[in-house]
C-alpha atoms as an extended CHARMM CRD file, in Angstrom:
* protein
*
       128  EXT
         1         1  UNK       CA            159.2530000000       -1.4940000000      -33.0690000000  PROA      1               0.0000000000
         2         2  UNK       CA            159.2800000000        2.2440000000      -32.4110000000  PROA      2               0.0000000000
         3         3  UNK       CA            160.3710000000        2.0330000000      -28.7930000000  PROA      3               0.0000000000
         4         4  UNK       CA            163.2610000000        4.3320000000      -27.9340000000  PROA      4               0.0000000000
         5         5  UNK       CA            165.8230000000        3.6040000000      -25.2800000000  PROA      5               0.0000000000
         6         6  UNK       CA            167.0640000000        6.8010000000      -23.6690000000  PROA      6               0.0000000000
         7         7  UNK       CA            170.2930000000        7.0710000000      -21.7350000000  PROA      7               0.0000000000
         8         8  UNK       CA            169.9860000000        7.9810000000      -18.0890000000  PROA      8               0.0000000000
         9         9  UNK       CA            171.5940000000       11.3960000000      -17.5660000000  PROA      9               0.0000000000
        10        10  UNK       CA            171.0820000000       11.2980000000      -13.7840000000  PROA      10              0.0000000000
        11        11  UNK       CA            174.2410000000       11.8820000000      -11.6940000000  PROA      11              0.0000000000
        12        12  UNK       CA            175.8200000000        8.5980000000      -10.5940000000  PROA      12              0.0000000000
        13        13  UNK       CA            174.8730000000        8.9910000000       -6.9260000000  PROA      13              0.0000000000
        14        14  UNK       CA            171.2060000000        9.4520000000       -7.8560000000  PROA      14              0.0000000000
        15        15  UNK       CA            170.8800000000        6.6310000000      -10.3750000000  PROA      15              0.0000000000
        16        16  UNK       CA            168.3890000000        3.8240000000      -10.2390000000  PROA      16              0.0000000000
        17        17  UNK       CA            170.0850000000        0.8200000000       -8.6370000000  PROA      17              0.0000000000
        18        18  UNK       CA            167.7360000000       -1.8290000000      -10.0010000000  PROA      18              0.0000000000
        19        19  UNK       CA            169.3750000000       -4.5980000000      -12.0580000000  PROA      19              0.0000000000
        20        20  UNK       CA            169.7150000000       -3.9920000000      -15.7700000000  PROA      20              0.0000000000
        21        21  UNK       CA            167.0050000000       -5.4720000000      -17.9840000000  PROA      21              0.0000000000
        22        22  UNK       CA            169.2980000000       -7.7690000000      -19.9500000000  PROA      22              0.0000000000
        23        23  UNK       CA            166.4070000000       -9.6470000000      -21.5650000000  PROA      23              0.0000000000
        24        24  UNK       CA            165.0860000000       -6.4530000000      -23.1730000000  PROA      24              0.0000000000
        25        25  UNK       CA            168.5990000000       -5.4680000000      -24.2450000000  PROA      25              0.0000000000
        26        26  UNK       CA            169.1390000000       -8.8380000000      -25.9040000000  PROA      26              0.0000000000
        27        27  UNK       CA            165.7290000000       -8.7050000000      -27.5770000000  PROA      27              0.0000000000
        28        28  UNK       CA            166.4980000000       -5.2690000000      -29.0220000000  PROA      28              0.0000000000
        29        29  UNK       CA            169.8250000000       -6.5890000000      -30.3650000000  PROA      29              0.0000000000
        30        30  UNK       CA            168.0140000000       -9.6310000000      -31.8360000000  PROA      30              0.0000000000
        31        31  UNK       CA            165.7620000000       -7.3120000000      -33.8320000000  PROA      31              0.0000000000
        32        32  UNK       CA            168.7720000000       -5.9460000000      -35.6940000000  PROA      32              0.0000000000
        33        33  UNK       CA            170.2240000000       -9.3800000000      -36.3120000000  PROA      33              0.0000000000
        34        34  UNK       CA            166.8590000000      -10.6420000000      -37.6110000000  PROA      34              0.0000000000
        35        35  UNK       CA            166.3070000000       -7.7540000000      -40.0450000000  PROA      35              0.0000000000
        36        36  UNK       CA            168.0400000000       -9.4520000000      -42.9660000000  PROA      36              0.0000000000
        37        37  UNK       CA            168.3960000000       -6.0940000000      -44.7050000000  PROA      37              0.0000000000
        38        38  UNK       CA            168.2520000000       -2.4430000000      -43.6890000000  PROA      38              0.0000000000
        39        39  UNK       CA            164.7330000000       -1.3240000000      -42.8550000000  PROA      39              0.0000000000
        40        40  UNK       CA            163.0050000000        1.8820000000      -41.8170000000  PROA      40              0.0000000000
        41        41  UNK       CA            163.5720000000        1.1220000000      -38.1320000000  PROA      41              0.0000000000
        42        42  UNK       CA            167.3680000000        0.8450000000      -38.5580000000  PROA      42              0.0000000000
        43        43  UNK       CA            168.0700000000        4.3890000000      -37.3440000000  PROA      43              0.0000000000
        44        44  UNK       CA            166.0930000000        3.9040000000      -34.1130000000  PROA      44              0.0000000000
        45        45  UNK       CA            167.5730000000        0.4580000000      -33.4750000000  PROA      45              0.0000000000
        46        46  UNK       CA            171.0970000000        1.7300000000      -34.1010000000  PROA      46              0.0000000000
        47        47  UNK       CA            170.5140000000        4.5630000000      -31.6290000000  PROA      47              0.0000000000
        48        48  UNK       CA            169.2510000000        2.0040000000      -29.1280000000  PROA      48              0.0000000000
        49        49  UNK       CA            172.3750000000       -0.1540000000      -29.6000000000  PROA      49              0.0000000000
        50        50  UNK       CA            174.6070000000        2.8770000000      -29.1040000000  PROA      50              0.0000000000
        51        51  UNK       CA            172.7320000000        3.7700000000      -25.9300000000  PROA      51              0.0000000000
        52        52  UNK       CA            172.9500000000        0.2340000000      -24.5880000000  PROA      52              0.0000000000
        53        53  UNK       CA            176.7000000000        0.0660000000      -25.1670000000  PROA      53              0.0000000000
        54        54  UNK       CA            177.0570000000        3.4420000000      -23.4230000000  PROA      54              0.0000000000
        55        55  UNK       CA            175.0340000000        2.1000000000      -20.5090000000  PROA      55              0.0000000000
        56        56  UNK       CA            176.6830000000       -1.3160000000      -20.2210000000  PROA      56              0.0000000000
        57        57  UNK       CA            180.3480000000       -0.3140000000      -20.5740000000  PROA      57              0.0000000000
        58        58  UNK       CA            180.6040000000        1.7360000000      -17.3450000000  PROA      58              0.0000000000
        59        59  UNK       CA            178.6050000000       -0.8910000000      -15.4430000000  PROA      59              0.0000000000
        60        60  UNK       CA            180.9830000000       -3.6310000000      -16.5610000000  PROA      60              0.0000000000
        61        61  UNK       CA            184.0520000000       -1.4810000000      -15.8980000000  PROA      61              0.0000000000
        62        62  UNK       CA            182.8220000000       -1.0750000000      -12.3130000000  PROA      62              0.0000000000
        63        63  UNK       CA            182.4250000000       -4.8510000000      -11.9800000000  PROA      63              0.0000000000
        64        64  UNK       CA            185.8920000000       -5.4250000000      -13.4610000000  PROA      64              0.0000000000
        65        65  UNK       CA            187.4340000000       -2.9720000000      -10.9960000000  PROA      65              0.0000000000
        66        66  UNK       CA            185.9200000000       -4.9160000000       -8.0880000000  PROA      66              0.0000000000
        67        67  UNK       CA            187.6330000000       -8.1500000000       -9.1470000000  PROA      67              0.0000000000
        68        68  UNK       CA            191.0950000000       -9.1530000000       -7.9220000000  PROA      68              0.0000000000
        69        69  UNK       CA            194.0810000000       -8.6300000000      -10.2120000000  PROA      69              0.0000000000
        70        70  UNK       CA            194.4370000000      -11.5070000000      -12.6420000000  PROA      70              0.0000000000
        71        71  UNK       CA            190.7680000000      -12.5300000000      -12.5390000000  PROA      71              0.0000000000
        72        72  UNK       CA            190.2460000000      -14.3510000000      -15.8560000000  PROA      72              0.0000000000
        73        73  UNK       CA            186.5520000000      -13.4430000000      -16.4210000000  PROA      73              0.0000000000
        74        74  UNK       CA            187.4490000000       -9.7880000000      -15.7410000000  PROA      74              0.0000000000
        75        75  UNK       CA            190.2720000000       -9.9380000000      -18.3030000000  PROA      75              0.0000000000
        76        76  UNK       CA            187.9230000000      -11.4210000000      -20.9050000000  PROA      76              0.0000000000
        77        77  UNK       CA            185.2690000000       -8.8190000000      -20.0880000000  PROA      77              0.0000000000
        78        78  UNK       CA            187.8240000000       -6.0300000000      -20.5310000000  PROA      78              0.0000000000
        79        79  UNK       CA            188.5180000000       -7.2410000000      -24.0680000000  PROA      79              0.0000000000
        80        80  UNK       CA            184.7660000000       -7.1830000000      -24.7750000000  PROA      80              0.0000000000
        81        81  UNK       CA            184.4220000000       -3.6880000000      -23.3010000000  PROA      81              0.0000000000
        82        82  UNK       CA            187.3270000000       -2.4010000000      -25.3890000000  PROA      82              0.0000000000
        83        83  UNK       CA            185.8600000000       -3.9110000000      -28.5710000000  PROA      83              0.0000000000
        84        84  UNK       CA            182.3960000000       -2.5060000000      -27.8780000000  PROA      84              0.0000000000
        85        85  UNK       CA            183.8600000000        0.9410000000      -27.2030000000  PROA      85              0.0000000000
        86        86  UNK       CA            185.8070000000        0.8070000000      -30.4880000000  PROA      86              0.0000000000
        87        87  UNK       CA            182.6740000000       -0.1950000000      -32.3780000000  PROA      87              0.0000000000
        88        88  UNK       CA            180.7540000000        2.6330000000      -30.7330000000  PROA      88              0.0000000000
        89        89  UNK       CA            183.3050000000        5.2190000000      -31.8440000000  PROA      89              0.0000000000
        90        90  UNK       CA            184.0780000000        3.8800000000      -35.3260000000  PROA      90              0.0000000000
        91        91  UNK       CA            182.4600000000        5.5600000000      -38.3170000000  PROA      91              0.0000000000
        92        92  UNK       CA            180.0740000000        3.3580000000      -40.2940000000  PROA      92              0.0000000000
        93        93  UNK       CA            182.1380000000        3.2580000000      -43.4820000000  PROA      93              0.0000000000
        94        94  UNK       CA            180.9380000000        3.6160000000      -47.0500000000  PROA      94              0.0000000000
        95        95  UNK       CA            178.2270000000        2.0450000000      -49.1100000000  PROA      95              0.0000000000
        96        96  UNK       CA            174.4970000000        1.5850000000      -48.7660000000  PROA      96              0.0000000000
        97        97  UNK       CA            174.7260000000       -1.1310000000      -46.1240000000  PROA      97              0.0000000000
        98        98  UNK       CA            177.4960000000        0.4170000000      -43.9970000000  PROA      98              0.0000000000
        99        99  UNK       CA            175.1570000000        1.6600000000      -41.2580000000  PROA      99              0.0000000000
       100       100  UNK       CA            173.4190000000       -1.7190000000      -41.1870000000  PROA      100             0.0000000000
       101       101  UNK       CA            176.7300000000       -3.5780000000      -40.7640000000  PROA      101             0.0000000000
       102       102  UNK       CA            177.6750000000       -1.1500000000      -37.9940000000  PROA      102             0.0000000000
       103       103  UNK       CA            174.3430000000       -1.7560000000      -36.2390000000  PROA      103             0.0000000000
       104       104  UNK       CA            174.9320000000       -5.5120000000      -36.4530000000  PROA      104             0.0000000000
       105       105  UNK       CA            178.3870000000       -5.1640000000      -34.8900000000  PROA      105             0.0000000000
       106       106  UNK       CA            176.9500000000       -3.0180000000      -32.1000000000  PROA      106             0.0000000000
       107       107  UNK       CA            174.2360000000       -5.6430000000      -31.5540000000  PROA      107             0.0000000000
       108       108  UNK       CA            176.9140000000       -8.3400000000      -31.2440000000  PROA      108             0.0000000000
       109       109  UNK       CA            178.6520000000       -6.1700000000      -28.6660000000  PROA      109             0.0000000000
       110       110  UNK       CA            175.4010000000       -5.7880000000      -26.7220000000  PROA      110             0.0000000000
       111       111  UNK       CA            175.0230000000       -9.5950000000      -26.6110000000  PROA      111             0.0000000000
       112       112  UNK       CA            178.6230000000       -9.9250000000      -25.4270000000  PROA      112             0.0000000000
       113       113  UNK       CA            178.3510000000       -7.1530000000      -22.8340000000  PROA      113             0.0000000000
       114       114  UNK       CA            175.1760000000       -8.6720000000      -21.3980000000  PROA      114             0.0000000000
       115       115  UNK       CA            177.0230000000      -11.9770000000      -20.9780000000  PROA      115             0.0000000000
       116       116  UNK       CA            179.9950000000      -10.2640000000      -19.3330000000  PROA      116             0.0000000000
       117       117  UNK       CA            177.6850000000       -8.3560000000      -17.0000000000  PROA      117             0.0000000000
       118       118  UNK       CA            176.0890000000      -11.6300000000      -15.8690000000  PROA      118             0.0000000000
       119       119  UNK       CA            179.4430000000      -13.4180000000      -15.5380000000  PROA      119             0.0000000000
       120       120  UNK       CA            180.9510000000      -10.6940000000      -13.3640000000  PROA      120             0.0000000000
       121       121  UNK       CA            178.0700000000      -10.3990000000      -10.9160000000  PROA      121             0.0000000000
       122       122  UNK       CA            178.8620000000      -11.3770000000       -7.3420000000  PROA      122             0.0000000000
       123       123  UNK       CA            177.3900000000      -14.8080000000       -6.4890000000  PROA      123             0.0000000000
       124       124  UNK       CA            174.6110000000      -13.3390000000       -4.2910000000  PROA      124             0.0000000000
       125       125  UNK       CA            173.5370000000      -10.8930000000       -7.0220000000  PROA      125             0.0000000000
       126       126  UNK       CA            173.6180000000      -13.5770000000       -9.7100000000  PROA      126             0.0000000000
       127       127  UNK       CA            171.3130000000      -15.8300000000       -7.6620000000  PROA      127             0.0000000000
       128       128  UNK       CA            168.5980000000      -13.1880000000       -7.2980000000  PROA      128             0.0000000000
């Protein structure tokens, strides 16, 4: 797959308000998990995972902020956001498979963030 996912650089007030395409995000993450070993598409898929984490984290932080203090799903989501952000900003490490392992961890974070995004949606938004 040579599809690139590009981050939206549009100012927040002018951003597209359509729901996130979680199915495509999960499918992109699945491609990394299914690789079995590093392949030629690893660089593009890793860039896509980085972009998805950068897209999902602020969206989920906004949803967390809208929840009342002590909301359990929001607390769990915050842990997932923190972990994803750490993975995003951690260097790959050493060895031939270091970048591949990093891509896998980012893919796991994308799966988790997609779940948190769905879990934190208001009931009316989740039903649509």
